[in-house]
Short mmCIF file of C-alpha atoms and ligand atoms in Angstrom, two decimals:
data_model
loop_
_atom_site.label_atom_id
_atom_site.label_comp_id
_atom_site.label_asym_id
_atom_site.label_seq_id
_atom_site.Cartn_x
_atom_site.Cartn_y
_atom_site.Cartn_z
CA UNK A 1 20.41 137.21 152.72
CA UNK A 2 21.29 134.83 155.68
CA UNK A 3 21.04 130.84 155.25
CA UNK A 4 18.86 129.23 157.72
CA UNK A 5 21.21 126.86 159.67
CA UNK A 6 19.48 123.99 159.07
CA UNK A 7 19.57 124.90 155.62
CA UNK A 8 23.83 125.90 156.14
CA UNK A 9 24.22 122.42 157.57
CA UNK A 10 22.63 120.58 155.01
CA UNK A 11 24.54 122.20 151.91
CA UNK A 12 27.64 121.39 154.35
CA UNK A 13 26.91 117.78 154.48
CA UNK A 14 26.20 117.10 151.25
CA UNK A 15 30.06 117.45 149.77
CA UNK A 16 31.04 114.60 149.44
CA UNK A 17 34.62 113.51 149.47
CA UNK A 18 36.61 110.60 149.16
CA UNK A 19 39.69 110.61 151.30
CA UNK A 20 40.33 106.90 150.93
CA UNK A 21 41.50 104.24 153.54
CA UNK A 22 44.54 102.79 154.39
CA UNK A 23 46.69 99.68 157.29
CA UNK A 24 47.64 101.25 160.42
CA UNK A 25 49.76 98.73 162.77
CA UNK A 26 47.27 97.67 165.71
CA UNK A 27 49.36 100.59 168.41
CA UNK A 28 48.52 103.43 166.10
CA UNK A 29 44.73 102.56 165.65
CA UNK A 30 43.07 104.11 168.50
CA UNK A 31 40.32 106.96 167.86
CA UNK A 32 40.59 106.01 164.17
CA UNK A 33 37.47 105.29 161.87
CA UNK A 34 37.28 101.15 160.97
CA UNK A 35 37.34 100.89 157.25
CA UNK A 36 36.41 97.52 157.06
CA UNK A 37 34.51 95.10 159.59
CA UNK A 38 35.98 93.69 162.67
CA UNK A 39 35.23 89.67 162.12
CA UNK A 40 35.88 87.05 164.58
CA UNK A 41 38.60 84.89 163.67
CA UNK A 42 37.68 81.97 166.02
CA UNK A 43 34.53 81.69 168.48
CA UNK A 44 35.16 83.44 171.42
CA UNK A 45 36.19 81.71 174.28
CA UNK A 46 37.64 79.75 171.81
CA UNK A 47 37.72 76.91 174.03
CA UNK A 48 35.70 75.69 176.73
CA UNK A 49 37.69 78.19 179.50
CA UNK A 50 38.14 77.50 183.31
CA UNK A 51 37.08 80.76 185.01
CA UNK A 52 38.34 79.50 188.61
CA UNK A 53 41.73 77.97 190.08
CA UNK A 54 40.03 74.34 191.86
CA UNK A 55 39.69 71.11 190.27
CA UNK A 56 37.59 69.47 186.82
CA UNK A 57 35.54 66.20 187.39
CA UNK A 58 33.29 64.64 186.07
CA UNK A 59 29.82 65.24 187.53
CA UNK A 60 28.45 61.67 187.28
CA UNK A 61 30.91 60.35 189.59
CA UNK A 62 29.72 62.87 192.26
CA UNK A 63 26.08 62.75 191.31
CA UNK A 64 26.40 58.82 192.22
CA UNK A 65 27.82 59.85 196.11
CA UNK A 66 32.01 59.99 195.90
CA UNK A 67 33.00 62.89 197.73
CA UNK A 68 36.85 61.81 197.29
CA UNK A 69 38.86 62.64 194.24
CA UNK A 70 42.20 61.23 193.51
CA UNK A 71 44.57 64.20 191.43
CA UNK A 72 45.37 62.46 188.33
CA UNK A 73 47.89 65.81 187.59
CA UNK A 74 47.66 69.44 186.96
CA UNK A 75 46.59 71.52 183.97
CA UNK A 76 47.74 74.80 183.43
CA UNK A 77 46.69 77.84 181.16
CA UNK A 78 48.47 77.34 177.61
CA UNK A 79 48.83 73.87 177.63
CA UNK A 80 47.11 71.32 175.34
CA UNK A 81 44.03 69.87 176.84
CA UNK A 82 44.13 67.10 178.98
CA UNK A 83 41.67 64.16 179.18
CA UNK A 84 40.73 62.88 182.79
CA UNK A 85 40.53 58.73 181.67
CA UNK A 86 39.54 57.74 185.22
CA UNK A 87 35.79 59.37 185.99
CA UNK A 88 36.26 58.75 189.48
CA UNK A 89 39.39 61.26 189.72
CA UNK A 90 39.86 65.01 189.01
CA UNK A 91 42.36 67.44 187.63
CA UNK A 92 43.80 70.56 189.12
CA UNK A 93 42.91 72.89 186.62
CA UNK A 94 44.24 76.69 186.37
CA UNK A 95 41.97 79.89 185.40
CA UNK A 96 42.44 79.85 181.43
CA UNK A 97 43.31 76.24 180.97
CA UNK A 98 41.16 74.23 178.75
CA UNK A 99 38.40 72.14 180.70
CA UNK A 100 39.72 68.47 180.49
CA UNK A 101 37.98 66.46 178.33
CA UNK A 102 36.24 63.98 180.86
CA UNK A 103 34.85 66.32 183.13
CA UNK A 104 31.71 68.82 183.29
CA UNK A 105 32.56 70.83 186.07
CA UNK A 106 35.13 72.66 188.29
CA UNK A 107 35.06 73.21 192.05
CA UNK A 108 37.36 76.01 193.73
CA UNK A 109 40.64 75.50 195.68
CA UNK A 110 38.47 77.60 198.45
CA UNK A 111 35.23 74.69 198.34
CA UNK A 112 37.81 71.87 198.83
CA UNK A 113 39.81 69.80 201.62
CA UNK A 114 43.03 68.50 200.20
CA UNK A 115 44.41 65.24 202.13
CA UNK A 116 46.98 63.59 201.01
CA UNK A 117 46.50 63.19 197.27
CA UNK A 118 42.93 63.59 197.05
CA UNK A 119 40.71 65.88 197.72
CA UNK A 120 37.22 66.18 199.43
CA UNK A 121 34.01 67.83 198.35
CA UNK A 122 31.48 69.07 200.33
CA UNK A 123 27.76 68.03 199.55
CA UNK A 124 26.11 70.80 197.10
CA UNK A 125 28.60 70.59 194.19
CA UNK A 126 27.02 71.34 191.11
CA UNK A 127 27.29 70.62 187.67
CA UNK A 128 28.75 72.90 184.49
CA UNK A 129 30.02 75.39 186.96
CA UNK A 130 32.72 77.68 186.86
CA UNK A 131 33.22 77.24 183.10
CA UNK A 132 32.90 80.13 180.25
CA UNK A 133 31.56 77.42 176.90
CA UNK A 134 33.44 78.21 173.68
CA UNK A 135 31.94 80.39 171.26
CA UNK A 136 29.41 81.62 174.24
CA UNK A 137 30.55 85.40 173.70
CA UNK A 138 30.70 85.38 170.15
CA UNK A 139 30.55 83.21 167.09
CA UNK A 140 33.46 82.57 164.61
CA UNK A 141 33.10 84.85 161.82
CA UNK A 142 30.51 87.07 163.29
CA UNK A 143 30.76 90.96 162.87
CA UNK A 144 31.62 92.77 165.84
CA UNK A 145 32.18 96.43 164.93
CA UNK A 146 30.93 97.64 161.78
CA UNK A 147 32.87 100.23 158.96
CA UNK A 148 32.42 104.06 160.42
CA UNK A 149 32.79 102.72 164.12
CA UNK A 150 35.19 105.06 166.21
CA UNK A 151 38.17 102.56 167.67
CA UNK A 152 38.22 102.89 171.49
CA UNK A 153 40.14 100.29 174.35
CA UNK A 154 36.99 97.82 173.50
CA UNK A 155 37.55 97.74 170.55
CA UNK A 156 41.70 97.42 170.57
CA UNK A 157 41.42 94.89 172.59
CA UNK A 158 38.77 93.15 170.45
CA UNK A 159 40.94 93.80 167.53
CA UNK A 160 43.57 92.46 169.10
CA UNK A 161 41.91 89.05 170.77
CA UNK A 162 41.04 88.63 166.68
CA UNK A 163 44.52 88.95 164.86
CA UNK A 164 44.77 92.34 163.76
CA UNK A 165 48.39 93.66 163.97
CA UNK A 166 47.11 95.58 161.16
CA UNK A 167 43.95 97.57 160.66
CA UNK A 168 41.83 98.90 157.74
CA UNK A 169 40.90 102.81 158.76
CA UNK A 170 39.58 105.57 157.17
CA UNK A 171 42.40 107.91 155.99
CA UNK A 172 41.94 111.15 157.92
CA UNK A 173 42.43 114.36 155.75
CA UNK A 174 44.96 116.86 155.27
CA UNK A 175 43.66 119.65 157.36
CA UNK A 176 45.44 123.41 157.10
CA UNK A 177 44.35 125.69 159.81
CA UNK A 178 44.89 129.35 158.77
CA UNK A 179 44.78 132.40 161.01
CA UNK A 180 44.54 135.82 159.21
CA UNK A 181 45.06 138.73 160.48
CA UNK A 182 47.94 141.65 160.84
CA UNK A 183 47.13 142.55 164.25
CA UNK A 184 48.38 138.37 165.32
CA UNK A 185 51.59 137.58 166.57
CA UNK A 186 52.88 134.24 167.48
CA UNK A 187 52.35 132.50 170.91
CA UNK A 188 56.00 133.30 171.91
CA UNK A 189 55.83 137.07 170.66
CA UNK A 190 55.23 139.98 173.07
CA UNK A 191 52.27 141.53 171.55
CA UNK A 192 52.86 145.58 170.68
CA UNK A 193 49.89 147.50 172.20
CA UNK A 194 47.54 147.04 169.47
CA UNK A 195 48.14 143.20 168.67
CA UNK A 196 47.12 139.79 170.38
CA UNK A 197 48.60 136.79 170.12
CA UNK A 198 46.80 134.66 167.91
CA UNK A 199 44.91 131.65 169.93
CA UNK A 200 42.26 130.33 167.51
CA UNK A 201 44.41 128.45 165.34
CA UNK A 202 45.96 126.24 168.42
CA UNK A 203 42.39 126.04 169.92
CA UNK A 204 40.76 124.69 166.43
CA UNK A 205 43.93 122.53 166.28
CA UNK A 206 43.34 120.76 169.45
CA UNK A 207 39.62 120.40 168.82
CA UNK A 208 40.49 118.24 166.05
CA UNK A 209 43.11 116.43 167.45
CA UNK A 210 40.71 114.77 169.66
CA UNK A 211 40.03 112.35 166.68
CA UNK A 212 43.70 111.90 165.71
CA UNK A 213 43.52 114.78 163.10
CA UNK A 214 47.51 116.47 163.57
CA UNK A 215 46.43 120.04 161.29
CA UNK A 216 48.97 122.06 160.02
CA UNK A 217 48.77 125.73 161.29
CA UNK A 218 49.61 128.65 159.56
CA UNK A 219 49.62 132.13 159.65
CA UNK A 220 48.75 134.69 156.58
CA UNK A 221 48.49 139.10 156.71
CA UNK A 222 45.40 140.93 155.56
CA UNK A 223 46.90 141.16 152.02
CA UNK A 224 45.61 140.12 148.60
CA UNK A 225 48.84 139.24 147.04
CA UNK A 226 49.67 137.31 150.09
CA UNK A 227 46.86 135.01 150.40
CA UNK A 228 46.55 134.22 146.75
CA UNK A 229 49.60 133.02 146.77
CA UNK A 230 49.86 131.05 150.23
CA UNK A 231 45.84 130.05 149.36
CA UNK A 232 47.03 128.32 146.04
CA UNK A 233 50.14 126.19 147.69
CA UNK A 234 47.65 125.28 150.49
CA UNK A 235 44.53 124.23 148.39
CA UNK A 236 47.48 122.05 146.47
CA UNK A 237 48.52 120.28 149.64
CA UNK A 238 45.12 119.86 151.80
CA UNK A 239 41.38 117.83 151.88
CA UNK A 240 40.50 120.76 154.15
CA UNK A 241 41.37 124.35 154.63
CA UNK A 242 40.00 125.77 157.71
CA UNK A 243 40.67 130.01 158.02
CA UNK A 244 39.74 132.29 161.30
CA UNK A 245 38.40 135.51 160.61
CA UNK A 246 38.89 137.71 157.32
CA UNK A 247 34.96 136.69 156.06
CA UNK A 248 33.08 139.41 157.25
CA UNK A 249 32.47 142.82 156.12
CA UNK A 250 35.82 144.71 156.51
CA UNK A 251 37.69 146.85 154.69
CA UNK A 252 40.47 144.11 155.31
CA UNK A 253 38.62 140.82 155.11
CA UNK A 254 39.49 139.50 151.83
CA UNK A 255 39.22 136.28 152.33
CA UNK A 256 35.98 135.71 150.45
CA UNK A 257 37.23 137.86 146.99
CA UNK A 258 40.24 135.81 147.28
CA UNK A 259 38.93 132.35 147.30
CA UNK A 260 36.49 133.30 144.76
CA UNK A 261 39.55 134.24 142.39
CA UNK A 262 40.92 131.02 142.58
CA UNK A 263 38.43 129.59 141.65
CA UNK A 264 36.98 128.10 145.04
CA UNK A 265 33.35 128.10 144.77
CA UNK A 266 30.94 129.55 147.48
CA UNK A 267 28.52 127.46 148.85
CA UNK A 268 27.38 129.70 151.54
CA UNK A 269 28.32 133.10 153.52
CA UNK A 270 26.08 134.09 156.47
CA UNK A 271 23.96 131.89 158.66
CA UNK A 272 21.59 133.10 160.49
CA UNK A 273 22.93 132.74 164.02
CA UNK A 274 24.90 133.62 166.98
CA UNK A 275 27.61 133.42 167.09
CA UNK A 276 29.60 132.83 164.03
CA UNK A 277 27.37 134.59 161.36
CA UNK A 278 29.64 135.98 158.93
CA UNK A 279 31.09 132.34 158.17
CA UNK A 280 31.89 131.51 154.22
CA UNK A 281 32.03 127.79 153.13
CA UNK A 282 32.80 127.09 149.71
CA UNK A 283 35.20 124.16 147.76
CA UNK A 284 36.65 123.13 144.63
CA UNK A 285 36.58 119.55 143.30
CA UNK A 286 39.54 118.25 145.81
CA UNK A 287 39.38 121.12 148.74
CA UNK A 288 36.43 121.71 151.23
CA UNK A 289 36.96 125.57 152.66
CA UNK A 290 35.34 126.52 156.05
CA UNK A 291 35.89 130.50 156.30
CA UNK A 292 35.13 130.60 160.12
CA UNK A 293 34.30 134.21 161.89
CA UNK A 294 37.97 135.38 163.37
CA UNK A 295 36.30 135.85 167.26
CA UNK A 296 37.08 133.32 169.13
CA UNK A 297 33.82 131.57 170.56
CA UNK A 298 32.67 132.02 166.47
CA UNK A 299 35.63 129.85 165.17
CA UNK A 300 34.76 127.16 168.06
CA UNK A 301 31.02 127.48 167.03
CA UNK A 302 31.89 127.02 163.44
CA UNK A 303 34.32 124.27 163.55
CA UNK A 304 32.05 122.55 165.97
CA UNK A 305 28.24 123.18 163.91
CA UNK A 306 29.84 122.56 160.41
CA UNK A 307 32.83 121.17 160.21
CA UNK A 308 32.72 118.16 163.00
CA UNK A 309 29.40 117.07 160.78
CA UNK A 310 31.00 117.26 157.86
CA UNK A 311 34.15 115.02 159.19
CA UNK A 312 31.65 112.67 160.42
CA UNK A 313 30.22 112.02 157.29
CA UNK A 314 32.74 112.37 155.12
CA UNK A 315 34.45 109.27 157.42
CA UNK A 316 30.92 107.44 157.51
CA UNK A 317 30.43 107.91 161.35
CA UNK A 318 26.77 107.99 162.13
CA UNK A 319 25.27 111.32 163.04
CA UNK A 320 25.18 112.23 166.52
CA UNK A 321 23.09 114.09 168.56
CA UNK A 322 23.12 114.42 172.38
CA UNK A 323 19.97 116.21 174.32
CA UNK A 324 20.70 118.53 177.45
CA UNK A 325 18.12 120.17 179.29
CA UNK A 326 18.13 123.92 180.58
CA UNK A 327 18.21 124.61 184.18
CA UNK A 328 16.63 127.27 184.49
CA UNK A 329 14.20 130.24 182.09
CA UNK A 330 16.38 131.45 178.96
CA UNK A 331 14.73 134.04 176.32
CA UNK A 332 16.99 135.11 173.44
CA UNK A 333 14.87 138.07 171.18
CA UNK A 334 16.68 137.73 167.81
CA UNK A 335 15.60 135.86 164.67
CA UNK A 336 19.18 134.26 164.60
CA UNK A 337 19.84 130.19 165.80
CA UNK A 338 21.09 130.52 169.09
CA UNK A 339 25.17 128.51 170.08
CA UNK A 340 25.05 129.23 173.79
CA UNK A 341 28.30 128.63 175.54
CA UNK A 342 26.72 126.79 178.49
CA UNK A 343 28.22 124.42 181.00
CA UNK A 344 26.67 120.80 182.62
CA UNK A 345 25.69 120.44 186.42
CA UNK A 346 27.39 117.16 186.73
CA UNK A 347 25.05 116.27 189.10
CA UNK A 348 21.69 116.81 187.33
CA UNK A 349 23.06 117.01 183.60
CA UNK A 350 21.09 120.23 183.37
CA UNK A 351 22.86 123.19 181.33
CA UNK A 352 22.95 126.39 182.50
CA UNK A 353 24.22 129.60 180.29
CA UNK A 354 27.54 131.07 180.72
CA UNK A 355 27.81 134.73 181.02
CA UNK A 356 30.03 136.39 177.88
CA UNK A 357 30.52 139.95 176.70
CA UNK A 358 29.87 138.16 173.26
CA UNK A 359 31.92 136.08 171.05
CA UNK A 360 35.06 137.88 171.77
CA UNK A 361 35.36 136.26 175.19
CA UNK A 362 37.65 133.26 174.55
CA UNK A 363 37.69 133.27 178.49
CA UNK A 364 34.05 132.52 179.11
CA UNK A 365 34.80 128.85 177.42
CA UNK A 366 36.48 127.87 179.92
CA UNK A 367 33.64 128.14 182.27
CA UNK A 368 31.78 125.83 179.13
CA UNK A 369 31.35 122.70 178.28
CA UNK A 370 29.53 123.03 175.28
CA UNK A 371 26.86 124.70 173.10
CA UNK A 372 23.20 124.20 173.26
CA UNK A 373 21.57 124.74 169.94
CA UNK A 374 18.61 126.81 170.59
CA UNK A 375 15.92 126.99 167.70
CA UNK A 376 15.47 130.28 165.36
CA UNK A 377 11.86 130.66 165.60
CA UNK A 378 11.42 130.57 169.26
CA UNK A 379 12.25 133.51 171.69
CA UNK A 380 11.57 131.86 175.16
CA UNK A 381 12.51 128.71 176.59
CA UNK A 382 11.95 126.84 179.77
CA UNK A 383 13.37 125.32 182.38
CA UNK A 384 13.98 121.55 182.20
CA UNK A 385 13.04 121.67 177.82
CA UNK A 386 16.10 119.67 176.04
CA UNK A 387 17.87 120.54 173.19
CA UNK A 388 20.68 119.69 171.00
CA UNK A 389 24.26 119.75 172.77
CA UNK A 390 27.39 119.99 171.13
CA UNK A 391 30.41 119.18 173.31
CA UNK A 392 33.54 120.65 173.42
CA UNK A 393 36.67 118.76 172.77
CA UNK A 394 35.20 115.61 171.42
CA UNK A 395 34.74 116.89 167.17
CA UNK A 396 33.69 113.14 166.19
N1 LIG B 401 29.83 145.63 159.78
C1 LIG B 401 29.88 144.41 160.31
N2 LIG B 401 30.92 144.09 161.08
C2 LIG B 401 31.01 142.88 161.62
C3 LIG B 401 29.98 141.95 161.41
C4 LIG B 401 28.89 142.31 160.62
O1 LIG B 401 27.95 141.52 160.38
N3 LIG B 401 28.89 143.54 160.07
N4 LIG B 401 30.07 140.73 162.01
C5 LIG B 401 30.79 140.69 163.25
C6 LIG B 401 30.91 139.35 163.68
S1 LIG B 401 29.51 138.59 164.20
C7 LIG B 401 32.10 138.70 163.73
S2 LIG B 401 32.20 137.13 164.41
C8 LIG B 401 33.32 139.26 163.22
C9 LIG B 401 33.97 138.28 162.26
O2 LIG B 401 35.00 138.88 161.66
P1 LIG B 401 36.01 138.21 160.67
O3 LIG B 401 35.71 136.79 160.44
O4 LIG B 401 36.12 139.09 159.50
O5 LIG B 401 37.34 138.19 161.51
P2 LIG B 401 38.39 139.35 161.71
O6 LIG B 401 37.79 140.63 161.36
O7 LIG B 401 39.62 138.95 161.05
O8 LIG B 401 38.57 139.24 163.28
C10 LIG B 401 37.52 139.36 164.19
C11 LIG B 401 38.08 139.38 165.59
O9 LIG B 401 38.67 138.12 165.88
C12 LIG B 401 40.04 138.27 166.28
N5 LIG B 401 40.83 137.14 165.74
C13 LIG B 401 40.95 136.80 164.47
N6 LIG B 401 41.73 135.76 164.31
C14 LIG B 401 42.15 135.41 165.53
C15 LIG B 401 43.00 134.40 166.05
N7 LIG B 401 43.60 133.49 165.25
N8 LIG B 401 43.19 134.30 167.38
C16 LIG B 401 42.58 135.21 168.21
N9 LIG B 401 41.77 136.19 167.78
C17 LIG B 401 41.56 136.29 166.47
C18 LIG B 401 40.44 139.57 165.61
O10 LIG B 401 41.55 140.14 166.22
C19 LIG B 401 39.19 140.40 165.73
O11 LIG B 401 39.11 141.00 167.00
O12 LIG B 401 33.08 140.45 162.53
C20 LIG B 401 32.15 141.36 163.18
N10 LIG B 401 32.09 142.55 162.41
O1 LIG B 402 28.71 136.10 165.24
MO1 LIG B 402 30.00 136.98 165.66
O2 LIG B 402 30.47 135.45 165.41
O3 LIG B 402 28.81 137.30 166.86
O4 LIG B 402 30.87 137.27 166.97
MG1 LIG B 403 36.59 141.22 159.99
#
């Protein structure tokens, strides 16, 4: 019997684990997962702000008909504020210095005649100009970024602005990636004949080091005795074990007998869809196991339909889903959910299909951009429908 995917993704999604949280310094916090809310430590500007190099006065004096303004000094940014005492005078005040108590507006170097030590303003000066109010961005206290945000420049630089050399994140887990197979040799092996060099693992690997996850890889041979006993060490030392290939129906794929022996139990083994069908997801109380399909555009289609939803909620990121449209006709006969490897016009942000000779074809991803998701029960669809996208190289 296959699982619907729906059905796959929901079982998926509803482990719960708790990986905890812990203080990264400020440097190391981009792409992680806020733990706790980023607050406002003072309004923001916190002070009323000069925006423009010029001079502060005080708008009465103007408003009554002077049009010369004696310099009573010069105010730079970082210095304490500065009160103008005579109304009928002005500061020189510098982009980030603190509006002079005394005045209600500033007038730019560029508006103004200097002579001697005054200067002269034309007519059509107006009031409250070229000031940025304290606290008109943002309120003192106020929550800015809520827990389960993703940290990006914004919000570094938000973090920052508020006092955080350290920040509350989600821990990440402890994430094995496990090729099997005896036919794979190592990147920097010359393949005999009859092997390949195994590629999966360092694809998966990148995929989820776009949101700071550093997996461990590994390698393990199509033999019982071998993967009990690497399974056991690595179900000790991981929040996630993620294997390519060994789940289908094989003389050699063990992997499913195997997990069930120690004691790893299934939650699933066969969606119905295509690619990545024979996948096996099961877990014990610490461990989550995704079993991915060993062909290449399965393991991507796996890691990318289960296992980036599962991160997300597991860190308490809000669901995503992104809508692309087809560019042209598409029919697809079998009662199986459709991953197509498709790629974006970047013009239109229409899809259109990539050609593969099936799942095998790690080199028709690099014509992709992503998957559409296209629905079981349908056989036909048309140009310009949407449906659910799932980008490559971006897992959270
Ligand atoms: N009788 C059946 N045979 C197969 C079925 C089926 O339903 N009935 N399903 C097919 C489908 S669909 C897929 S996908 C594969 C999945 O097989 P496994 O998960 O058991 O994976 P393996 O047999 O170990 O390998 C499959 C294929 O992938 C290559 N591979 C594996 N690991 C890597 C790696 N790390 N890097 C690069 N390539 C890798 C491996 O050499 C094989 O060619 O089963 C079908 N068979
Ligand atoms: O589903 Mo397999 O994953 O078609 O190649
Ligand atoms: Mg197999």
């Amino acid at each position: 019997m296959l699982t619907d995917y729906h059905n796959a993704k929901d079982i998926t999604l509803s482990q719960d684990f708790c990986w905890g949280e812990e203080d990264v310094r400020l440097a190391a916090a981009g792409g992680r997962i806020l733990a706790a809310p980023l607050l406002t430590d003072r309004p923001q500007p916190p002070y009323d702000r000069v925006t423009m190099d010029g001079i502060a006065i005080h708008y009465a004096a103007y408003a009554s008909g002077k049009r010369s303004f004696p310099v009573a000094g010069i105010v730079a940014a970082g210095t304490k504020p500065v009160t103008l005492t005579d109304p009928g005078g002005c500061l020189e005040v510098m982009t980030g210095a603190v509006l002079p108590p005394g005045t209600t507006t500033v007038i730019r170097y560029e508006d103004l005649v200097r002579k001697g030590s005054e200067f002269l303003l034309p007519e059509g000066i107006e009031d409250s100009k070229n000031i940025h109010w304290r606290g008109s961005d943002v309120e003192e206290g106020q929550e800015l970024l809520s827990p389960g945000a993703r940290i990006g420049g914004a919000a570094i630089n938000l973090l920052a602005g508020c006092g955080y050399a350290d920040v509350r994140v989600k821990k990440l887990p402890r994430v094995a990636i496990i090729a099997t197979g005896d036919e794979l040799v190592g990147v920097a092996e010359k393949p005999l004949p009859h092997q390949i060099r195994m590629s999966n693992v360092f694809h998966l690997r990148h995929q989820l080091a776009t949101a700071g996850i550093e997996a461990s890889t590994h390698h393990l041979a199509d033999d019982k005795a071998e993967l009990t006993t690497a399974i056991t060490t690595l179900l000790a030392r991981n929040d996630v074990l993620i294997f390519s290939g060994g789940v289908s129906k094989g003389k050699y794929d063990f992997l499913p007998e195997v997990l069930a022996n120690l004691g790893v139990r299934k939650l699933l083994h066969r969606v119905a869809q295509r690619p990545g069908k024979p996948i096996w997801v099961g877990r014990t109380d610490e461990t989550m196991v995704f079993g991915l399909p060993g062909n290449p555009v399965s393991s991507l289609t796996g890691l990318l339909a289960y296992v980036g939803p599962f991160l997300r909620q597991n860190l308490g990121i809000a669901t995503r889903e992104e809508l692309r449209s087809l560019a042209m006709d598409f029919s697809f006969g079998k009662d199986l959910t459709l991953f197509q490897v498709v790629s974006t016009d970047p013009a239109t942000q229409c899809v259109q299909p990539v050609a593969n000779a099936g799942s095998g074809d790690a080199s028709s991803m690099l014509r992709a951009d992503g998957l559409l998701v296209l629905p079981r029960e349908r056989s036909t669809f048309k140009a310009g429908e949407a449906f659910p996208f799932i980008p490559f190289d971006k897992i959270l």
